[in-house]
PDB file of C-alpha atoms in Angstrom:
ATOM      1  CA  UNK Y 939      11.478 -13.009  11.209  1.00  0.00           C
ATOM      2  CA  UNK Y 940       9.989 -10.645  13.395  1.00  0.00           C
ATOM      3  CA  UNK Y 941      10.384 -13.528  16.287  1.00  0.00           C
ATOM      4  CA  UNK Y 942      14.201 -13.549  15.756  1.00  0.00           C
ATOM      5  CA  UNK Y 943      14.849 -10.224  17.146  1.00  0.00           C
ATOM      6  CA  UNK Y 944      15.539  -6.788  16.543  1.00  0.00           C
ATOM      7  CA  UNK Y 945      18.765  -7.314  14.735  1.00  0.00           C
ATOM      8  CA  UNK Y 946      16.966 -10.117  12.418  1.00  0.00           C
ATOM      9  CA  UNK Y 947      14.095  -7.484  11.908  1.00  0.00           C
ATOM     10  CA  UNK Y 948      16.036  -4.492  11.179  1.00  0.00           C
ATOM     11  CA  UNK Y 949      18.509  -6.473   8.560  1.00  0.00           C
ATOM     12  CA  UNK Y 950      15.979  -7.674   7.356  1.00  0.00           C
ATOM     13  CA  UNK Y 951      14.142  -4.539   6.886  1.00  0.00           C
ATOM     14  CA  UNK Y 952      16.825  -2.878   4.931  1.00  0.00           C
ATOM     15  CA  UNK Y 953      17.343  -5.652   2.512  1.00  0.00           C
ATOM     16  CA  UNK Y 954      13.719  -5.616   1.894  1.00  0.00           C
ATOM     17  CA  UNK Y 955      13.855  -2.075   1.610  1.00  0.00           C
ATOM     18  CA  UNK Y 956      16.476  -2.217  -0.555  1.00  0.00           C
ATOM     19  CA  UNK Y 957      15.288  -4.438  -2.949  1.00  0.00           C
ATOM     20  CA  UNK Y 958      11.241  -3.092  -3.314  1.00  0.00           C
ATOM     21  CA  UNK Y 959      13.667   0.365  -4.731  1.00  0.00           C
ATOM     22  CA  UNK Y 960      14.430  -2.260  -7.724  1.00  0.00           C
ATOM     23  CA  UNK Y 961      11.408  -4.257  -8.107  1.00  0.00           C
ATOM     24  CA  UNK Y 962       9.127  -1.352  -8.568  1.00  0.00           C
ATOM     25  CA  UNK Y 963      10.530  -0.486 -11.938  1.00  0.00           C
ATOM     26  CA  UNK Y 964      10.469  -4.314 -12.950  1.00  0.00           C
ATOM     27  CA  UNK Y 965       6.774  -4.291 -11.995  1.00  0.00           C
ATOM     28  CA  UNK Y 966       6.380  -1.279 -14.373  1.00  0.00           C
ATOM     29  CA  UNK Y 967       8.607  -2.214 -17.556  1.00  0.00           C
ATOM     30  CA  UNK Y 968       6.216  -5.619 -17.062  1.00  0.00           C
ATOM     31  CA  UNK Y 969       3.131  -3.704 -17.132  1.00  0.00           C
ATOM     32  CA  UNK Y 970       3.678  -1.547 -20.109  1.00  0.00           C
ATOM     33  CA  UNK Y 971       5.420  -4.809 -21.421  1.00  0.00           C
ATOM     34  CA  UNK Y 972       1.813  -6.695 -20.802  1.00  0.00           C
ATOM     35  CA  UNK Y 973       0.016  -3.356 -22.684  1.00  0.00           C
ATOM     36  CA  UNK Y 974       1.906  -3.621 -25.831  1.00  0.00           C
ATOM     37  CA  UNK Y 975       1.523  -7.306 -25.863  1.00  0.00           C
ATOM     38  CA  UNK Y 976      -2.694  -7.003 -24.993  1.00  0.00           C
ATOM     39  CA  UNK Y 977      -2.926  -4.628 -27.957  1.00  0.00           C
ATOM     40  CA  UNK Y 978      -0.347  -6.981 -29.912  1.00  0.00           C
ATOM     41  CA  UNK Y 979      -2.538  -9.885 -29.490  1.00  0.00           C
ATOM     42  CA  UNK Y 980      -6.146  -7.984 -30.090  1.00  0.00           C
ATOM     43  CA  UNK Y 981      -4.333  -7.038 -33.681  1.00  0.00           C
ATOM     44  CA  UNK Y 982      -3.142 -10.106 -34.436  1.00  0.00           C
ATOM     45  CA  UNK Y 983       0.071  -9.494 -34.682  1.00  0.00           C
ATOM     46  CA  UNK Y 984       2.318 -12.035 -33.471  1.00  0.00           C
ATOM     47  CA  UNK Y 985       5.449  -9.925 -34.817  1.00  0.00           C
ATOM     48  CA  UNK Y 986       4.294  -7.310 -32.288  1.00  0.00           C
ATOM     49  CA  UNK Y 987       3.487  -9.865 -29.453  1.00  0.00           C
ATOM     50  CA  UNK Y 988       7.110 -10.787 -29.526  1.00  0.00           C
ATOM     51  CA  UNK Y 989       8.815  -7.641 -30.100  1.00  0.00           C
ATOM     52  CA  UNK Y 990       7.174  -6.447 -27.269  1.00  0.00           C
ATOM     53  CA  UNK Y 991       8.300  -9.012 -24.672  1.00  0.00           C
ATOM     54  CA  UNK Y 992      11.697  -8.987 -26.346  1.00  0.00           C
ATOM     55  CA  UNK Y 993      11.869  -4.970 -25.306  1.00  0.00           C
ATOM     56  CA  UNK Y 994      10.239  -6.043 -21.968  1.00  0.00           C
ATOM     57  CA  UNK Y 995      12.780  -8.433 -21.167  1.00  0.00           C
ATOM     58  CA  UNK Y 996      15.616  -6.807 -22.275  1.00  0.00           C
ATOM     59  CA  UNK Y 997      14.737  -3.527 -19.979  1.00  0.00           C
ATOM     60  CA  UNK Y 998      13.909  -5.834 -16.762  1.00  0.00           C
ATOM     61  CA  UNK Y 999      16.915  -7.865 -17.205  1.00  0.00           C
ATOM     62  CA  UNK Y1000      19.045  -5.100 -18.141  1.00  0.00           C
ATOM     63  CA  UNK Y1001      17.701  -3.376 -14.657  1.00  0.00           C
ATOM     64  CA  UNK Y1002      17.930  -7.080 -13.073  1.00  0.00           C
ATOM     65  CA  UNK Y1003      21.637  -6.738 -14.278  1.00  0.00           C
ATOM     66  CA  UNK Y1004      22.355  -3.329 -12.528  1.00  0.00           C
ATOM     67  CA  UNK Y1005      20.511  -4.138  -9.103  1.00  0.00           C
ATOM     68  CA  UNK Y1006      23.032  -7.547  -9.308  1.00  0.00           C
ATOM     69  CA  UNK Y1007      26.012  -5.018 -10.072  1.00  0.00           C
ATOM     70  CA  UNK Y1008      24.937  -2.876  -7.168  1.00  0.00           C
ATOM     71  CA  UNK Y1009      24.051  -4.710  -4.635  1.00  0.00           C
ATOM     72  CA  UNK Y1010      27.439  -6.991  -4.954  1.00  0.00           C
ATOM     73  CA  UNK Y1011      29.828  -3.998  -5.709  1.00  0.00           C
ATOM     74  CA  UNK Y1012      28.253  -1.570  -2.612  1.00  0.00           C
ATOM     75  CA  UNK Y1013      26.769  -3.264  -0.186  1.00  0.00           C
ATOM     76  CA  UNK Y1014      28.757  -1.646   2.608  1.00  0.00           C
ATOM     77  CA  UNK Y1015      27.529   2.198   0.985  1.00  0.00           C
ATOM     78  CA  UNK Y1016      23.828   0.790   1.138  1.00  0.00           C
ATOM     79  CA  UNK Y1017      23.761  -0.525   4.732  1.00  0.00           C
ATOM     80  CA  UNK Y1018      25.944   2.055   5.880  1.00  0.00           C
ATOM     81  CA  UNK Y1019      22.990   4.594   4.798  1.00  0.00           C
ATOM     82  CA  UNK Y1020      20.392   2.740   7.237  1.00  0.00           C
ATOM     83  CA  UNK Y1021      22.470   1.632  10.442  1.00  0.00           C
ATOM     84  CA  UNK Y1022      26.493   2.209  12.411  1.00  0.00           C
ATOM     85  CA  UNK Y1023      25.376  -1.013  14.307  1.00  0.00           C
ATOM     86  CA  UNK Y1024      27.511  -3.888  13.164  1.00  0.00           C
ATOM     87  CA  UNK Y1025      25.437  -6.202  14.359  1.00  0.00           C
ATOM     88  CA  UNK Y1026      22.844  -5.322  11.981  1.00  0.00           C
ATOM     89  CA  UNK Y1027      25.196  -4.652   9.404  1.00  0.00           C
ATOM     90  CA  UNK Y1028      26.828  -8.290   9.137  1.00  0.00           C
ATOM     91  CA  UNK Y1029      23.297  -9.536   8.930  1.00  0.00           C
ATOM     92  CA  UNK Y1030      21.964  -7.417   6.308  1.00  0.00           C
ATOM     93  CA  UNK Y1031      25.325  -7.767   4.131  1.00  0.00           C
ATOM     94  CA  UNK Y1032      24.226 -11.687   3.760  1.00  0.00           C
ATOM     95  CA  UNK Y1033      20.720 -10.811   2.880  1.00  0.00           C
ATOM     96  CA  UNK Y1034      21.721  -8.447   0.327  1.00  0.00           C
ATOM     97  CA  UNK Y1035      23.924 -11.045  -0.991  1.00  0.00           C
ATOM     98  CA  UNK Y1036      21.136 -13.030  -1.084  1.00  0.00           C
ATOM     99  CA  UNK Y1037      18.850 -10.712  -2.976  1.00  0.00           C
ATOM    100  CA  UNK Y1038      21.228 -10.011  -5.551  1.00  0.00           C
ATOM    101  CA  UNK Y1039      21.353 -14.252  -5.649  1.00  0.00           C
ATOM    102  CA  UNK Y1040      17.443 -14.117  -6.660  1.00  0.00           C
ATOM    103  CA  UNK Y1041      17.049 -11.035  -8.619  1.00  0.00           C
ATOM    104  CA  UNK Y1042      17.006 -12.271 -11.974  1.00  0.00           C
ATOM    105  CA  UNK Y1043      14.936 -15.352 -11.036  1.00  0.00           C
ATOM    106  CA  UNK Y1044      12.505 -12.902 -10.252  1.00  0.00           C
ATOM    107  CA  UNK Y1045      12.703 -10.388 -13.007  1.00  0.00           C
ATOM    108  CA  UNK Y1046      11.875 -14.029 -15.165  1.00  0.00           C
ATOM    109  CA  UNK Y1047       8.921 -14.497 -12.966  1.00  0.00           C
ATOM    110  CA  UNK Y1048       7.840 -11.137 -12.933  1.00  0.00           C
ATOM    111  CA  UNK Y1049       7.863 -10.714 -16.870  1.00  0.00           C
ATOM    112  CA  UNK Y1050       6.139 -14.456 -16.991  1.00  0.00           C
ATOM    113  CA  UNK Y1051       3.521 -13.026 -14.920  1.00  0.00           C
ATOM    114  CA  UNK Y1052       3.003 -10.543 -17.340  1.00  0.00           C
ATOM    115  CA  UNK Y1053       2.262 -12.097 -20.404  1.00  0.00           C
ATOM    116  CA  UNK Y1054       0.228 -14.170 -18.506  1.00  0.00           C
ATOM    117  CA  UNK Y1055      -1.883 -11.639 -18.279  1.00  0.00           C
ATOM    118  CA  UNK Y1056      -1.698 -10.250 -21.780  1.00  0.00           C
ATOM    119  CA  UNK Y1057      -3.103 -13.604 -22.637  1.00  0.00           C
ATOM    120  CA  UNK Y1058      -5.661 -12.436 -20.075  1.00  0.00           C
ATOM    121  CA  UNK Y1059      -4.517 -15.473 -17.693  1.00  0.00           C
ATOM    122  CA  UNK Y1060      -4.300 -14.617 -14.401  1.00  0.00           C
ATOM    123  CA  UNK Y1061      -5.995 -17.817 -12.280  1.00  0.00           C
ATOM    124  CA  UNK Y1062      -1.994 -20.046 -12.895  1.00  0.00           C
ATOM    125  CA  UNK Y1063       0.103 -17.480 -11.442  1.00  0.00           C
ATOM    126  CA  UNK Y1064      -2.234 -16.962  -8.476  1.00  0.00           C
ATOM    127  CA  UNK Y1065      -2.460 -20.424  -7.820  1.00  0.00           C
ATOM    128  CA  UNK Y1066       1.822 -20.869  -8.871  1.00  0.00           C
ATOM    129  CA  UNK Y1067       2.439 -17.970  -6.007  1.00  0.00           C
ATOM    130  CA  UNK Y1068      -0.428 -18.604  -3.504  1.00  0.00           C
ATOM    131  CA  UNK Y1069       1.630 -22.150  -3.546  1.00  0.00           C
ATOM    132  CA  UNK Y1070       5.417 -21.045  -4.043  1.00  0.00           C
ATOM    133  CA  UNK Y1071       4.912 -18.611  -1.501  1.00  0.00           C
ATOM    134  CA  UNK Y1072       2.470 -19.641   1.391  1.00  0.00           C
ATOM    135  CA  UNK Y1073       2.220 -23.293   1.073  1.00  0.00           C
ATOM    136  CA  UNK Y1074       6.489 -23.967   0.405  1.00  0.00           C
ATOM    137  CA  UNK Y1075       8.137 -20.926   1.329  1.00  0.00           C
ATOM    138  CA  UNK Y1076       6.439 -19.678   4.477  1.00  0.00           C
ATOM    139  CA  UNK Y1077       6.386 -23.368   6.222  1.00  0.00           C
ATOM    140  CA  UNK Y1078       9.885 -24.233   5.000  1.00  0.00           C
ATOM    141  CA  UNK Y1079      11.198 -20.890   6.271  1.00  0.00           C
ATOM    142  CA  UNK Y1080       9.259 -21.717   9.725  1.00  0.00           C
ATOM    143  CA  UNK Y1081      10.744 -24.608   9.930  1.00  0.00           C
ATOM    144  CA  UNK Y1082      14.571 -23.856   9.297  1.00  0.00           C
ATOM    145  CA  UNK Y1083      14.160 -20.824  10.463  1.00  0.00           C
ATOM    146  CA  UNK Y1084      12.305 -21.366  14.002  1.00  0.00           C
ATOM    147  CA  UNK Y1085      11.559 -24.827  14.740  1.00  0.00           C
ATOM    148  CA  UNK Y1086      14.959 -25.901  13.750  1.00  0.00           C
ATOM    149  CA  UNK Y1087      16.989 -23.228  13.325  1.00  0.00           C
ATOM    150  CA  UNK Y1088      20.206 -22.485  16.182  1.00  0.00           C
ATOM    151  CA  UNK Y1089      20.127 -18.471  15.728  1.00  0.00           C
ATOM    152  CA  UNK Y1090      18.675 -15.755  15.174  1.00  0.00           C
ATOM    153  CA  UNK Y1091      21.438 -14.893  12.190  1.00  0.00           C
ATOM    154  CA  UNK Y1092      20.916 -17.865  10.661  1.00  0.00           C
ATOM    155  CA  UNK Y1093      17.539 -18.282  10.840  1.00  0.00           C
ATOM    156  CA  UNK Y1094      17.294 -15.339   9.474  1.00  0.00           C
ATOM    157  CA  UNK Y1095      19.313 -16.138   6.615  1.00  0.00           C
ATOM    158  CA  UNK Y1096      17.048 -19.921   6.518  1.00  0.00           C
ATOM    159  CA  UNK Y1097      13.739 -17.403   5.976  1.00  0.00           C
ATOM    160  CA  UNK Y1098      15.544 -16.135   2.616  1.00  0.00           C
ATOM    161  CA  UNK Y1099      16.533 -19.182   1.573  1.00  0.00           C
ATOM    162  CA  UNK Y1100      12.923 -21.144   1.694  1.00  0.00           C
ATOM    163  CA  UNK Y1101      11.601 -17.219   0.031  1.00  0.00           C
ATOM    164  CA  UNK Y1102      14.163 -17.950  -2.404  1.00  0.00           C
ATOM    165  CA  UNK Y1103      13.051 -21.721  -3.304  1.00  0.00           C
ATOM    166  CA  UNK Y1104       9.686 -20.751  -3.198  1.00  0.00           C
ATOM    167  CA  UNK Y1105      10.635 -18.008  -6.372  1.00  0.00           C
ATOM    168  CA  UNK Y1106      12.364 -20.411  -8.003  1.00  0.00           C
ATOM    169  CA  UNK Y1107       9.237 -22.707  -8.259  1.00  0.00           C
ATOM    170  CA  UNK Y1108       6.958 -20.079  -9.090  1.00  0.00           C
ATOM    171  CA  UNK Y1109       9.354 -18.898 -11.596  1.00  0.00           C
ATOM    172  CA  UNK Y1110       9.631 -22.560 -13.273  1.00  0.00           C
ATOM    173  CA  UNK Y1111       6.227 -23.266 -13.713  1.00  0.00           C
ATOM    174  CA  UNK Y1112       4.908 -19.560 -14.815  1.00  0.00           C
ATOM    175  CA  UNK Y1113       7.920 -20.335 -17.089  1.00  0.00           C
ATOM    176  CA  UNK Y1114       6.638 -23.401 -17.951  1.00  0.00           C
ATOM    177  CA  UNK Y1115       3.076 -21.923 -18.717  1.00  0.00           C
ATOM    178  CA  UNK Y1116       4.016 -18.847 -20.795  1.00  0.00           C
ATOM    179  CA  UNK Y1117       6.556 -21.035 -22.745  1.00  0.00           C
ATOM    180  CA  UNK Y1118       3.239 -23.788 -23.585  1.00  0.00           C
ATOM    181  CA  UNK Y1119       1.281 -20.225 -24.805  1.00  0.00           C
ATOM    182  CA  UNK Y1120       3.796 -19.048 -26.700  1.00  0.00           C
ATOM    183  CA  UNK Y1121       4.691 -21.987 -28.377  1.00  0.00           C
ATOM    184  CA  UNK Y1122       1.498 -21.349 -30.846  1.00  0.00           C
ATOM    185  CA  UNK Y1123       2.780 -18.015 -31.961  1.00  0.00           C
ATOM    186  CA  UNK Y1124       5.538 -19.877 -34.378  1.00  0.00           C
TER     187      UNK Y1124
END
């Protein structure tokens, strides 16, 4: 993005900014989620394993929910608190759009990463995200975004859309994976 300009990079910037304020207590409510669910699993206690992720996933998504609500309702209030330029403005209104779009993909991916590694798995989702991310995302968004792409604005916008896909795949197969482990709790 940085190659699309100052307007691309600033937008960008804020969105970004924007939406690490949310995923930091996602990460967290995962963590302690993947703690319970460690000490579940040590005991035994299936009962435990799942009320644990059931707690875990109703706090992320109920967070998930809220960052949706927010960033739809107030985007103007948000961008408004980082830049008067309406350049940058315009741009960063469509990328928050587009992060409220993927939020709850994510909270699903960021949970499945979790009790992945409850279940003391943590090789998949490397692999899942090394390849969602660098090997589909980055070269997708490189190619709509710079070797194809007409604008900075939307080329911009293309570099969200192939981070975007490259989520989504991460999130379907480390949902694939955690639904295959859990399957033998009954």
């Amino acid at each position: 993005i940085a190659t699309l300009g100052d307007v691309a990079v600033a937008a960008h910037q804020i969105a970004i900014n924007i939406w690490d304020v949310f995923y930091i207590p996602m990460v967290s409510i995962g963590s302690a989620m993947a703690t319970r669910m460690g000490h579940a699993i040590g005991a035994e206690n299936p009962n435990d394993v799942k009320m644990a992720l059931r707690v875990g996933a109703l706090l992320a998504g109920m967070i998930g929910a809220l960052t949706m609500l927010l960033l739809l309702l107030f985007p103007d209030a948000i961008i408004s608190a980082y830049t008067q330029s309406t350049d940058i403005h315009s741009l960063a209104m469509k990328l928050l759009r587009l992060a409220a779009l993927f939020i709850m993909i994510y909270v699903v991916q960021i949970l499945g990463s979790f009790v992945l590694r409850a279940y003391k798995e943590t090789r998949f989702p490397f692999v899942v995200e090394t390849f969602s991310y660098w090997g589909l995302a980055l070269p997708l968004g490189y190619f709509w975004a710079i070797a194809s792409g007409d604008n900075s604005t939307e080329g911009t916008v293309d570099f969200w859309y192939a981070t975007i896909l490259g989520i989504a795949v991460a999130t379907a197969l480390i949902s694939w994976r955690v639904r295959r482990i859990l399957s033998t709790l009954g």
